[in-house]
């Protein structure tokens, strides 16, 4: 490997890690400060609800447009623009003067993050084709750390420098992520390596005809439904069914979030090493059903255990991310697959927090919500059977159609 090539890989790794920090900091740094912000201006419940639904909805919409942006601008420049928009919108969030400007800036942040979510797997595939599992581990672990760190430090930071200062701090982190992407974009443009030689708008039309694509959509939807449903409702659910106080419920939510760290460390590497996905589906389904069942039938007996178990199904998230690279031959296929899976998956996941809230409102309890969570977990079973076939999207399409991709 030449010195220039090694430098490019080091730059790419740094760019991916810093952007991964931004992707989750943008999501996790707001909700801990809503009470503090509410002291400066009113935050109607409707707006808070919209903010809660904003991540999966914005990610779904961004997933639809990200492949088109990438085809027009190139991979590195598209990610650069997303990083710049995320940093700017995080800074504008600090300048919010009312609930609606806060919502607008937050929606802008999540839209940029959604585009980056789709494109990062393609970046990993392009620069680290033989180390997809390792680099997916690196950036998903970074995302996991960035998910539970802001809730731990956002409130103390706001107490020291104000909530606006807290947001500015996260904006500076996001701005740091822009710098290596400028260099990445300039290098790719100089070599014309950021452009697909012949943009292939037909890729998506082929991807949608492969059953494995829709199995990955279901898998991603299951993961995101569990994650966003419980991010929104786990504390009040535990207070009611397990009899814990608000502080303990918050700690258990942090524990649920923390479960993303160990799975991010081991799942991508294991998926690439053993080449099989069935064990991961089995672990997700069994633990998810045990966790939901425990909270339903014996919530006070082992509350911590139930929360840990229901925090395991999100291992499907890093598994799907690494499969975007492992189950495609070309980077344009990876982009199309990532965009479709994330847009539809997040769109379906956005319904779970709403469904949990509605069933709780209608029934006055949490039984229906826990049944919904269990049913969502079961949906991963047929998806896992399809994904278990170890072939690329291109190979599957060629096998089904008898034509060359």
mmCIF file with all atom_site columns, C-alpha atoms in Angstrom, residues 234-240 244-256 303 307:
data_model
loop_
_atom_site.group_PDB
_atom_site.id
_atom_site.type_symbol
_atom_site.label_atom_id
_atom_site.label_alt_id
_atom_site.label_comp_id
_atom_site.label_asym_id
_atom_site.label_entity_id
_atom_site.label_seq_id
_atom_site.pdbx_PDB_ins_code
_atom_site.Cartn_x
_atom_site.Cartn_y
_atom_site.Cartn_z
_atom_site.occupancy
_atom_site.B_iso_or_equiv
_atom_site.pdbx_formal_charge
_atom_site.auth_seq_id
_atom_site.auth_comp_id
_atom_site.auth_asym_id
_atom_site.auth_atom_id
_atom_site.pdbx_PDB_model_num
ATOM 1  C CA . UNK A 1 234 ? -40.358 2.931  28.371 1.00 0.00 ? 234 UNK A CA 1
ATOM 2  C CA . UNK A 1 235 ? -40.130 5.262  31.413 1.00 0.00 ? 235 UNK A CA 1
ATOM 3  C CA . UNK A 1 236 ? -43.911 5.745  31.909 1.00 0.00 ? 236 UNK A CA 1
ATOM 4  C CA . UNK A 1 237 ? -44.477 2.054  31.122 1.00 0.00 ? 237 UNK A CA 1
ATOM 5  C CA . UNK A 1 238 ? -42.016 0.989  33.831 1.00 0.00 ? 238 UNK A CA 1
ATOM 6  C CA . UNK A 1 239 ? -43.425 3.466  36.333 1.00 0.00 ? 239 UNK A CA 1
ATOM 7  C CA . UNK A 1 240 ? -46.894 2.007  35.873 1.00 0.00 ? 240 UNK A CA 1
ATOM 8  C CA . UNK A 1 244 ? -40.342 2.156  39.870 1.00 0.00 ? 244 UNK A CA 1
ATOM 9  C CA . UNK A 1 245 ? -39.921 5.882  40.434 1.00 0.00 ? 245 UNK A CA 1
ATOM 10 C CA . UNK A 1 246 ? -39.072 8.402  37.724 1.00 0.00 ? 246 UNK A CA 1
ATOM 11 C CA . UNK A 1 247 ? -35.341 8.390  38.476 1.00 0.00 ? 247 UNK A CA 1
ATOM 12 C CA . UNK A 1 248 ? -35.126 4.610  38.297 1.00 0.00 ? 248 UNK A CA 1
ATOM 13 C CA . UNK A 1 249 ? -37.166 4.599  35.076 1.00 0.00 ? 249 UNK A CA 1
ATOM 14 C CA . UNK A 1 250 ? -34.719 7.058  33.546 1.00 0.00 ? 250 UNK A CA 1
ATOM 15 C CA . UNK A 1 251 ? -31.822 4.852  34.591 1.00 0.00 ? 251 UNK A CA 1
ATOM 16 C CA . UNK A 1 252 ? -33.477 1.824  33.020 1.00 0.00 ? 252 UNK A CA 1
ATOM 17 C CA . UNK A 1 253 ? -33.984 3.777  29.792 1.00 0.00 ? 253 UNK A CA 1
ATOM 18 C CA . UNK A 1 254 ? -30.253 4.543  29.826 1.00 0.00 ? 254 UNK A CA 1
ATOM 19 C CA . UNK A 1 255 ? -29.618 0.816  30.335 1.00 0.00 ? 255 UNK A CA 1
ATOM 20 C CA . UNK A 1 256 ? -31.849 0.022  27.356 1.00 0.00 ? 256 UNK A CA 1
ATOM 21 C CA . UNK A 1 303 ? -37.306 -5.544 35.875 1.00 0.00 ? 303 UNK A CA 1
ATOM 22 C CA . UNK A 1 307 ? -35.111 -4.314 30.104 1.00 0.00 ? 307 UNK A CA 1
#
